[in-house]
PDB file of C-alpha atoms in Angstrom:
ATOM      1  CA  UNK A   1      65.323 -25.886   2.570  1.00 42.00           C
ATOM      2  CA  UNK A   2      68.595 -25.581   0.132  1.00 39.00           C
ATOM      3  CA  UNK A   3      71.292 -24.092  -1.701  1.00 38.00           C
ATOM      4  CA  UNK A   4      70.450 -20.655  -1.967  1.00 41.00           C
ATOM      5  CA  UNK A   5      70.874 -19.757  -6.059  1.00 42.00           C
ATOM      6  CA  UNK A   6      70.658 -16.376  -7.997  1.00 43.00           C
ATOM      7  CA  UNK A   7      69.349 -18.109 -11.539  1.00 46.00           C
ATOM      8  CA  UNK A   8      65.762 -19.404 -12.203  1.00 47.00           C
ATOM      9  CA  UNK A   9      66.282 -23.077 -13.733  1.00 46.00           C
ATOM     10  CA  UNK A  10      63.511 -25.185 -15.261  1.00 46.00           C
ATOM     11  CA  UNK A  11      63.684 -29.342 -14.823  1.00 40.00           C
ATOM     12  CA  UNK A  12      62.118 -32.230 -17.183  1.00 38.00           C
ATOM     13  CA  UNK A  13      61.022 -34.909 -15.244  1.00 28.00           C
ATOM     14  CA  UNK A  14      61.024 -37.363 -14.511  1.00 34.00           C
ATOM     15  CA  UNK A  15      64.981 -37.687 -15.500  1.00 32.00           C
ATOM     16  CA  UNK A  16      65.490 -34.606 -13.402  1.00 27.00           C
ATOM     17  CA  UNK A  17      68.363 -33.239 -16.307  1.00 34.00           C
ATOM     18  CA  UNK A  18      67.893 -29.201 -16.037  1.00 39.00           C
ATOM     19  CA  UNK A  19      66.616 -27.886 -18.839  1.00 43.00           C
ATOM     20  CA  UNK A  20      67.013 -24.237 -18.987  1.00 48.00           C
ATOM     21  CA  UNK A  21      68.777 -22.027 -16.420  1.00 49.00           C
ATOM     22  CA  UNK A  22      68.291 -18.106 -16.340  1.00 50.00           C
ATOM     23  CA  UNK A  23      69.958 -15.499 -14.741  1.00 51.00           C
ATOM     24  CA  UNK A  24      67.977 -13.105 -12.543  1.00 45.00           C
ATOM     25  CA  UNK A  25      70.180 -10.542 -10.833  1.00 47.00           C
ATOM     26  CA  UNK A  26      73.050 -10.565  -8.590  1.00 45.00           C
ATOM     27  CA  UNK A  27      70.455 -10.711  -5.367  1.00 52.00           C
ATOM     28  CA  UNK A  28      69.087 -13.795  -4.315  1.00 58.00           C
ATOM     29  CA  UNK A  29      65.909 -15.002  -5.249  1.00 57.00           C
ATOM     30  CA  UNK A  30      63.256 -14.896  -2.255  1.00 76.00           C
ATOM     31  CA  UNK A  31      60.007 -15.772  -4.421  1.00 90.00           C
ATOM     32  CA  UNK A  32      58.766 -17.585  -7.452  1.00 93.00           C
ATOM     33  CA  UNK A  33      55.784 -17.792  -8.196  1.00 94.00           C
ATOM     34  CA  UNK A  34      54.047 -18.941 -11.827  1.00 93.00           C
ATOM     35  CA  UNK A  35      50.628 -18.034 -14.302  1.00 92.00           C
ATOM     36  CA  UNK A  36      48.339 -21.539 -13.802  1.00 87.00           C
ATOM     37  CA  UNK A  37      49.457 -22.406 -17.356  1.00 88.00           C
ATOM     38  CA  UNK A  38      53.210 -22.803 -16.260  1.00 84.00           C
ATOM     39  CA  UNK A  39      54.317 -20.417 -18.817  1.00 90.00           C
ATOM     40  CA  UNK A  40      55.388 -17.089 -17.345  1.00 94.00           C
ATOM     41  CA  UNK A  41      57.268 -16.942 -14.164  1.00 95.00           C
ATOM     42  CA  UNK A  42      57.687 -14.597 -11.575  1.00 96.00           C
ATOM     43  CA  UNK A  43      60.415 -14.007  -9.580  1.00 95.00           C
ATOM     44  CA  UNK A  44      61.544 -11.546  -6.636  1.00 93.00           C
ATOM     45  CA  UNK A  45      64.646 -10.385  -5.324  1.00 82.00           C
ATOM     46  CA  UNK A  46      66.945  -8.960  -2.794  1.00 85.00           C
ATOM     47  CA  UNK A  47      67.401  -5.877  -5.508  1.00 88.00           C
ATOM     48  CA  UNK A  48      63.623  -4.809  -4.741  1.00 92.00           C
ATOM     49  CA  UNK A  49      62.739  -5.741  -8.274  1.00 90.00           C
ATOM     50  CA  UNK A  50      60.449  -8.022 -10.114  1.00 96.00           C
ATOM     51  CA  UNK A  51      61.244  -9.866 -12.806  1.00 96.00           C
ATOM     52  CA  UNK A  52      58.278 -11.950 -15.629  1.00 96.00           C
ATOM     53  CA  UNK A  53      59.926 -14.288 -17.630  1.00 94.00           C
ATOM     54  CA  UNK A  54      58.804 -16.032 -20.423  1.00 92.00           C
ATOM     55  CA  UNK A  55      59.703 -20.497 -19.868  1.00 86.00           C
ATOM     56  CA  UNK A  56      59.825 -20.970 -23.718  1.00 84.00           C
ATOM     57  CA  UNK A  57      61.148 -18.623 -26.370  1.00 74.00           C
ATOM     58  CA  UNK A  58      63.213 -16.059 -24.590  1.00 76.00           C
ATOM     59  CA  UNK A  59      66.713 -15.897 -22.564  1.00 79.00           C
ATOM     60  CA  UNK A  60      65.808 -13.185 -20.706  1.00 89.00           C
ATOM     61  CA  UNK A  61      63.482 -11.373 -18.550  1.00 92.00           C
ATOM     62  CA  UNK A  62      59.925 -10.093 -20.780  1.00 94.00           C
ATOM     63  CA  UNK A  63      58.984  -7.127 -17.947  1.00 95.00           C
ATOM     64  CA  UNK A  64      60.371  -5.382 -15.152  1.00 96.00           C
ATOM     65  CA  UNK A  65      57.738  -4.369 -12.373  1.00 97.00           C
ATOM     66  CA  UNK A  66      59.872  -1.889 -10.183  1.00 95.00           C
ATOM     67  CA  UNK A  67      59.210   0.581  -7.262  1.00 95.00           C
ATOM     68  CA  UNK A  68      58.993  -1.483  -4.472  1.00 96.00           C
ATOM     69  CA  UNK A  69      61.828   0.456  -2.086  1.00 96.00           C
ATOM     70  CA  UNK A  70      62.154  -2.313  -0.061  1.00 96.00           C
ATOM     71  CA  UNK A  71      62.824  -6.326  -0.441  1.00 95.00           C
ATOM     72  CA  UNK A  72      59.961  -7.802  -2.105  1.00 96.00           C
ATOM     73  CA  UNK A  73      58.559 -10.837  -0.632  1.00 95.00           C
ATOM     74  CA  UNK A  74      55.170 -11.593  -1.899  1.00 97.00           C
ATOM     75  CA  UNK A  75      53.952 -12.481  -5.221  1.00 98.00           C
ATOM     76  CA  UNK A  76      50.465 -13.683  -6.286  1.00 98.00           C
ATOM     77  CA  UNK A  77      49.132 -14.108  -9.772  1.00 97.00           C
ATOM     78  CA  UNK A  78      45.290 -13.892 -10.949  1.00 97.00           C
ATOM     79  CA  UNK A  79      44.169 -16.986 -12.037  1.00 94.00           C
ATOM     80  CA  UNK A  80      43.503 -15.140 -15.570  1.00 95.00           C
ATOM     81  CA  UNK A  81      47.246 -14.254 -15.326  1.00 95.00           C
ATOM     82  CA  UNK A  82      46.231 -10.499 -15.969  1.00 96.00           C
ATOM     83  CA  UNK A  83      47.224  -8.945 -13.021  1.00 97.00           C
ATOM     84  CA  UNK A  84      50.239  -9.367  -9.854  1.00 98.00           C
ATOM     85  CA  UNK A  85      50.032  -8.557  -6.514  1.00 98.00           C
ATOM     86  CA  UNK A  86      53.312  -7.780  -4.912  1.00 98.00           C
ATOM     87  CA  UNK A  87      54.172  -7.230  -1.280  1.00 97.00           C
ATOM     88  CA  UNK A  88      57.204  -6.229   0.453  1.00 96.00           C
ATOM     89  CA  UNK A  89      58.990  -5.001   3.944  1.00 95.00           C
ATOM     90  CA  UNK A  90      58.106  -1.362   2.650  1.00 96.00           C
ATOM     91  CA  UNK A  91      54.888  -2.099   4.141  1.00 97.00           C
ATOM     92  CA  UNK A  92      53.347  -2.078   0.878  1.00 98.00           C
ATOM     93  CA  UNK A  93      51.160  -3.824  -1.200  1.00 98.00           C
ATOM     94  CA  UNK A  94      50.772  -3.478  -5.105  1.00 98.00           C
ATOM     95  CA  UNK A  95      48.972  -4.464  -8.062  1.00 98.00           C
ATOM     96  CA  UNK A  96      50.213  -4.493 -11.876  1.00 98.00           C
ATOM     97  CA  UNK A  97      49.473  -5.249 -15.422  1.00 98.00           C
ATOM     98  CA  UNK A  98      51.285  -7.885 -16.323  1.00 97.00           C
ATOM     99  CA  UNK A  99      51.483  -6.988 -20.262  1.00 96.00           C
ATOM    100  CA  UNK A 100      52.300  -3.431 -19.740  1.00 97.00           C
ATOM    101  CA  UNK A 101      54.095  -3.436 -16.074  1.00 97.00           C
ATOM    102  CA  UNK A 102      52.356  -0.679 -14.598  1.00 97.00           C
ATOM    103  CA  UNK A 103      51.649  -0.239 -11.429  1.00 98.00           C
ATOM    104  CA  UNK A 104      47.759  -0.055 -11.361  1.00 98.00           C
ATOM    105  CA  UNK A 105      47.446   0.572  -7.285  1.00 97.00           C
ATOM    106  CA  UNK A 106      49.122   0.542  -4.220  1.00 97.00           C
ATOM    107  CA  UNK A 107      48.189   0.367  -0.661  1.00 98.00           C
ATOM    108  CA  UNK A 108      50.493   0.855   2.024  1.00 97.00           C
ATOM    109  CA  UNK A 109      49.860   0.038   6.002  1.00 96.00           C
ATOM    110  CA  UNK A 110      51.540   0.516   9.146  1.00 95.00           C
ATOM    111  CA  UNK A 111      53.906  -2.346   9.855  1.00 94.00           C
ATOM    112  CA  UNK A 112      52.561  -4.598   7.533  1.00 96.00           C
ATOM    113  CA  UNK A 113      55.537  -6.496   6.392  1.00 96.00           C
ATOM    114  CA  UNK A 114      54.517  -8.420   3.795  1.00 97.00           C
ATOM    115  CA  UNK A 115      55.997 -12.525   4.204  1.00 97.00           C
ATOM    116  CA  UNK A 116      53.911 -13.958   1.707  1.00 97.00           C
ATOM    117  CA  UNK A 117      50.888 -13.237  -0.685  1.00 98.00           C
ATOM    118  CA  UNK A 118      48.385 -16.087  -1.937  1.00 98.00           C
ATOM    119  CA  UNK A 119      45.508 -15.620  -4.689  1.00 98.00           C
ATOM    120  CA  UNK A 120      42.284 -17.192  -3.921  1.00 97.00           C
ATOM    121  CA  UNK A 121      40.858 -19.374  -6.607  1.00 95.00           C
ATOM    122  CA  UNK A 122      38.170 -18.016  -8.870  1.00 93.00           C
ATOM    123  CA  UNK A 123      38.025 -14.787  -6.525  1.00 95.00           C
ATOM    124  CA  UNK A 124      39.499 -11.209  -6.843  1.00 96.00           C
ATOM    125  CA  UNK A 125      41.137 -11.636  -2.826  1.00 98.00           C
ATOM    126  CA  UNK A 126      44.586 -11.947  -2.272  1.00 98.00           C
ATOM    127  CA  UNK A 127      45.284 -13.642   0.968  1.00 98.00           C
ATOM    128  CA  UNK A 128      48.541 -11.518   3.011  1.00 98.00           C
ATOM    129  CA  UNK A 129      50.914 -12.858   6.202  1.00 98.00           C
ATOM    130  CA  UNK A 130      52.784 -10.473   7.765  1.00 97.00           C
ATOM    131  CA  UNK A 131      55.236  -9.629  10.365  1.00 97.00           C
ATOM    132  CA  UNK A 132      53.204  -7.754  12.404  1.00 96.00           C
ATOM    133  CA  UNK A 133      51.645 -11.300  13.127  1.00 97.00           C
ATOM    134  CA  UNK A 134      48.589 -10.491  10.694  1.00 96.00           C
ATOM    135  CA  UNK A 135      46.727 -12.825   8.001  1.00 98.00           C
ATOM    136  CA  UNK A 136      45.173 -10.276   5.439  1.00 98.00           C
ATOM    137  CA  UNK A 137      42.133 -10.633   2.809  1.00 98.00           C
ATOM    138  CA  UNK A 138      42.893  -8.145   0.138  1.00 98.00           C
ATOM    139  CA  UNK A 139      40.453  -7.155  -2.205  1.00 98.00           C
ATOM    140  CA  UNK A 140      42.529  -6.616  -5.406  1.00 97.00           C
ATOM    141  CA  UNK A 141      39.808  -4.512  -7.299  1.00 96.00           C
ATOM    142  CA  UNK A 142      40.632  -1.840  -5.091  1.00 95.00           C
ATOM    143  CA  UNK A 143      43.298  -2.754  -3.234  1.00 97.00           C
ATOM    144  CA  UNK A 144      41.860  -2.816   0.156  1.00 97.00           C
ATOM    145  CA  UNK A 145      41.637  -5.103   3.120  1.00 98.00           C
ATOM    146  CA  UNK A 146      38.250  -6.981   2.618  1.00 97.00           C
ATOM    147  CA  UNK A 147      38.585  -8.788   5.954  1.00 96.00           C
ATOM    148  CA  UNK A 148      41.422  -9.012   8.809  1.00 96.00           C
ATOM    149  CA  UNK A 149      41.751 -12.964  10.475  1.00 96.00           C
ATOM    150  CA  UNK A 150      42.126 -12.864  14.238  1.00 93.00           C
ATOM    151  CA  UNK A 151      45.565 -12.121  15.819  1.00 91.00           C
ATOM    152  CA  UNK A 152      48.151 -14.616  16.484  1.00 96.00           C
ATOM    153  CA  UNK A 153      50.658 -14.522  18.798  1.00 96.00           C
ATOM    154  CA  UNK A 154      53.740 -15.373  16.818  1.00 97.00           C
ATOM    155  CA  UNK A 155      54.832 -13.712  12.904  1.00 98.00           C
ATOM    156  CA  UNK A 156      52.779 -15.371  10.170  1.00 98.00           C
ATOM    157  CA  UNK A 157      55.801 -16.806   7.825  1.00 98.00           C
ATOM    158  CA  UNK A 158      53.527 -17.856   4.641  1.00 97.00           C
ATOM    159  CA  UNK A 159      50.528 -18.773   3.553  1.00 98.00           C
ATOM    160  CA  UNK A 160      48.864 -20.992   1.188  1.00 98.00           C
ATOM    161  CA  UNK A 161      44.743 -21.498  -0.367  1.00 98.00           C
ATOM    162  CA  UNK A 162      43.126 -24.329  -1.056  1.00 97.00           C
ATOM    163  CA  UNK A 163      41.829 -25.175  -5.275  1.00 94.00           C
ATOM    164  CA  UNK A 164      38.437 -25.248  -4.431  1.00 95.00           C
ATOM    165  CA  UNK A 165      39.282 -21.477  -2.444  1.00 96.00           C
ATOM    166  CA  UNK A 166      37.358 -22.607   0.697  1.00 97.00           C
ATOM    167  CA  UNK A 167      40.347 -22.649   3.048  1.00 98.00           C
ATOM    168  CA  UNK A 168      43.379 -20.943   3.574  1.00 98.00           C
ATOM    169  CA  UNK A 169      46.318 -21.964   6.245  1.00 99.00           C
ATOM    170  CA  UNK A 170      48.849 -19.984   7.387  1.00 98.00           C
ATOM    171  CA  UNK A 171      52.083 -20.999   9.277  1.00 98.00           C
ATOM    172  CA  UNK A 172      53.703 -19.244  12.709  1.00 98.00           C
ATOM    173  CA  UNK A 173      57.290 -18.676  13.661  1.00 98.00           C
ATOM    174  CA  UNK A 174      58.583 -20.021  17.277  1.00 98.00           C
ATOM    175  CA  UNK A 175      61.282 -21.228  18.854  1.00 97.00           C
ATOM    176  CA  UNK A 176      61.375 -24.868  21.374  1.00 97.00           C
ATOM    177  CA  UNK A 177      57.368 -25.752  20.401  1.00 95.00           C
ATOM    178  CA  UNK A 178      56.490 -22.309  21.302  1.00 96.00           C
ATOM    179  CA  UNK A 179      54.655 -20.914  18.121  1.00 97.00           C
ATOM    180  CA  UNK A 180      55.570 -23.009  15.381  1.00 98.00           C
ATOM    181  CA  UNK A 181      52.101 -23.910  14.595  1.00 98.00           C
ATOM    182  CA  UNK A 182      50.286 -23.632  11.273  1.00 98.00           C
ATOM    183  CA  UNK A 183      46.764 -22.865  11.392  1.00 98.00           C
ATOM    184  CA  UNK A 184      43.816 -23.044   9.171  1.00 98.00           C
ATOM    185  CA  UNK A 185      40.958 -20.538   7.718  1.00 98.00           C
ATOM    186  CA  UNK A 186      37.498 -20.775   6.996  1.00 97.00           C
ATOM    187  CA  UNK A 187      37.376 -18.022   4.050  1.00 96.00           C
ATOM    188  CA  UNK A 188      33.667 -18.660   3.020  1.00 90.00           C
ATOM    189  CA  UNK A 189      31.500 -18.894   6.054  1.00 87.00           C
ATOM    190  CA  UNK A 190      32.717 -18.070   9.044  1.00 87.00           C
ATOM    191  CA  UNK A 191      35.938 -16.092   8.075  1.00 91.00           C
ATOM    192  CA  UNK A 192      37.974 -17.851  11.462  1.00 92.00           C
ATOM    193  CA  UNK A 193      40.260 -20.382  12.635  1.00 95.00           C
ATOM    194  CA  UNK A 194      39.118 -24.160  12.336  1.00 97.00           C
ATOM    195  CA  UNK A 195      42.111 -25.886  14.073  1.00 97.00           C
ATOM    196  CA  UNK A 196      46.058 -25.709  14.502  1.00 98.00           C
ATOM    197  CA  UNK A 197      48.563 -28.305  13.285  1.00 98.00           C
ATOM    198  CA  UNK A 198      51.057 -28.249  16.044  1.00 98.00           C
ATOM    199  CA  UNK A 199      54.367 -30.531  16.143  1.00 98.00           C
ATOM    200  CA  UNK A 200      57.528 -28.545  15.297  1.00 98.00           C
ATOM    201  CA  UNK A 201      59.531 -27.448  17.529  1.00 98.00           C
ATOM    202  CA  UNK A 202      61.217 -24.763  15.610  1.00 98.00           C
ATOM    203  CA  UNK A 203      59.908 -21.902  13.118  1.00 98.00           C
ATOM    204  CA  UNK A 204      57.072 -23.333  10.607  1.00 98.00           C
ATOM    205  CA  UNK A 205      58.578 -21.516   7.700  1.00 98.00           C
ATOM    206  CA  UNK A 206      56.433 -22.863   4.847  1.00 97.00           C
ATOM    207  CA  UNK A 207      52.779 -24.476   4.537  1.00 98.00           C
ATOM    208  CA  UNK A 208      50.895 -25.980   1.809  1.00 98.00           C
ATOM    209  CA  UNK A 209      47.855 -27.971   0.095  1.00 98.00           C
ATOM    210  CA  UNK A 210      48.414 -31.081  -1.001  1.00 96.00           C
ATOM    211  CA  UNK A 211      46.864 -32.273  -4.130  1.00 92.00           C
ATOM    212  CA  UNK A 212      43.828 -34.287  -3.576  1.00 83.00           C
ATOM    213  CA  UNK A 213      43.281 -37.306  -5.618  1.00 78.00           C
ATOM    214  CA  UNK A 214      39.764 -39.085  -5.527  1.00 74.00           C
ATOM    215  CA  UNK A 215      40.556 -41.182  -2.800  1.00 68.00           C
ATOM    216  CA  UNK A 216      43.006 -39.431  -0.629  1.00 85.00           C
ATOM    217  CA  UNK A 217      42.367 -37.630   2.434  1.00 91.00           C
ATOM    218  CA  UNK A 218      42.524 -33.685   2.072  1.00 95.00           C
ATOM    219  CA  UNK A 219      46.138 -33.135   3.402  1.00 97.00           C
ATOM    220  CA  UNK A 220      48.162 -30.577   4.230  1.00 98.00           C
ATOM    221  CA  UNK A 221      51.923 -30.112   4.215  1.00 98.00           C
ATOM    222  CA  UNK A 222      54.320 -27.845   6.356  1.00 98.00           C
ATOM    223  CA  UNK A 223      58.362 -27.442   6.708  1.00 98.00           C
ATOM    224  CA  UNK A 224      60.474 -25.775   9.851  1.00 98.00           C
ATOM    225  CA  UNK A 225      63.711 -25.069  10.804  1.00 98.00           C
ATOM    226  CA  UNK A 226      63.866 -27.918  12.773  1.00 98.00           C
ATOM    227  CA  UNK A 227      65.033 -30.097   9.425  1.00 98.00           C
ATOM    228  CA  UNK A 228      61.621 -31.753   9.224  1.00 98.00           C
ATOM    229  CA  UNK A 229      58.681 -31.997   6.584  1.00 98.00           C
ATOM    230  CA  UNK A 230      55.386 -32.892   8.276  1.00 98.00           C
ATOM    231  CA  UNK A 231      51.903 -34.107   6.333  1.00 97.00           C
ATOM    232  CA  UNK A 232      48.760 -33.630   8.438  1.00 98.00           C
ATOM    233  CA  UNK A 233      45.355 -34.756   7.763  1.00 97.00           C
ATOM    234  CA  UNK A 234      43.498 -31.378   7.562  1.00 97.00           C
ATOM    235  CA  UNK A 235      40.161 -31.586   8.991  1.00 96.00           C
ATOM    236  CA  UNK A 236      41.670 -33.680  12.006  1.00 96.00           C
ATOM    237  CA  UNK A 237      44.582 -32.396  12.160  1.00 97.00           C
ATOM    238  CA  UNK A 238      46.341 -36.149  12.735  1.00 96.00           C
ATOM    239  CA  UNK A 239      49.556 -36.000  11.746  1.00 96.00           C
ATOM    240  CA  UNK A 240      50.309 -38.585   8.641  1.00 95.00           C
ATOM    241  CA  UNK A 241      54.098 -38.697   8.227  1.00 95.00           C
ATOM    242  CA  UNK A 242      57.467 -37.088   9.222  1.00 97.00           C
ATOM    243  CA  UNK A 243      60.324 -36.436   6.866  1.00 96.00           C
ATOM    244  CA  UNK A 244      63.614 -35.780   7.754  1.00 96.00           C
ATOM    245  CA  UNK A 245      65.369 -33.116   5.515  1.00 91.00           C
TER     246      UNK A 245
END
């Protein structure tokens, strides 16, 4: 939750003095997403385009990937930074090479309006939320659903995998602790829900896993509407810690 900005800005930490800021387009920027190596960014727009840019060496964008007609609103990255998946409200999902910007595939579905794209560690799947209340696994050789999660009952707002790719959560809109929920995925056995994080009491707009270090509990993180940043303990689904934003 923040300013909303139309320029893509690097920081050095830990003084926190920006580094580098970039301008993107007139449209504000709805997703960023970067190769595992930190060097090329991603970044989607308003203006239906999709801009690569290069962190050191260059001012300005390094390729264009256009022809989404509507606002784009997914971006994923292959772990060998070779290919992008892109999704938008055109109900559309496609892939591109990243040197050359071409648009390698394209798969579109009824109502499928894309909120957020995720790739799966060391796999060729893209993970999808949608609108139309949807979790998606994509697979990106072909572009085509590989597996379809069990309905919820409220739009699926983002999404997030775990590093070692054996889970994947996805968080719900709602409205007075109705919905609001994230939820997370088995993606390598049983392909279904293992348990909800419930708490918020307003739209769970943004989920995520924490990194793990070698004597921390697997955690996972979520943010809502309702001003507050929540850490749960993911295979309990206790809730560690509050933060008011």
């Amino acid at each position: 939750m923040g300013r909303k900005q139309t320029g893509l800005s690097s920081c050095a930490f830990p003084a926190h003095s920006q580094a580098g800021a970039q301008p993107i387009s007139p449209s504000v920027s709805l997703q960023v997403t970067c190769t595992q190596d930190s060097n090329r960014v991603f970044s989607a727009s308003r203006d239906r385009t999709v801009m690569m840019w290069e962190l050191h060496g260059t001012s300005g964008p390094t390729q264009r990937f256009p022809g989404h007609e509507l606002v784009v609103t997914g971006l994923a990255v292959s772990p060998d930074a070779s290919r992008l998946c892109t999704g938008s409200r055109d109900n559309t999902v496609r892939k591109w090479d990243v040197e050359t910007g071409e648009c390698l595939c394209r798969a579109a579905l009824s109502r499928n309006l894309v909120t957020h794209l995720c790739w799966v560690p060391g796999e060729p799947y893209v993970i999808q939320t949608s609108e139309d209340k949807t979790i998606r696994m994509w697979d990106s050789r072909e572009l085509q659903v590989a597996h379809t999660f069990p309905g919820k009952q409220h739009i699926q707002t983002s999404c997030d995998v775990s590093q070692d790719g054996r889970y994947c959560v996805s968080s719900s809109s709602g409205f007075a602790g109705e919905g609001c929920e994230a939820t997370l995925w088995d993606l390598r056995q049983t392909r279904s829900r293992v348990c909800e994080y419930r708490g918020h009491l307003q739209t769970t707009a943004s989920c995520v896993f924490l990194p793990r270090g070698p004597a921390l509990t697997p955690s996972i993180a979520t943010s809502s509407y309702d001003s507050k940043v929540k850490v749960w303990d993911r295979d309990t689904a206790g809730r560690q810690g509050t933060v008011l934003v």
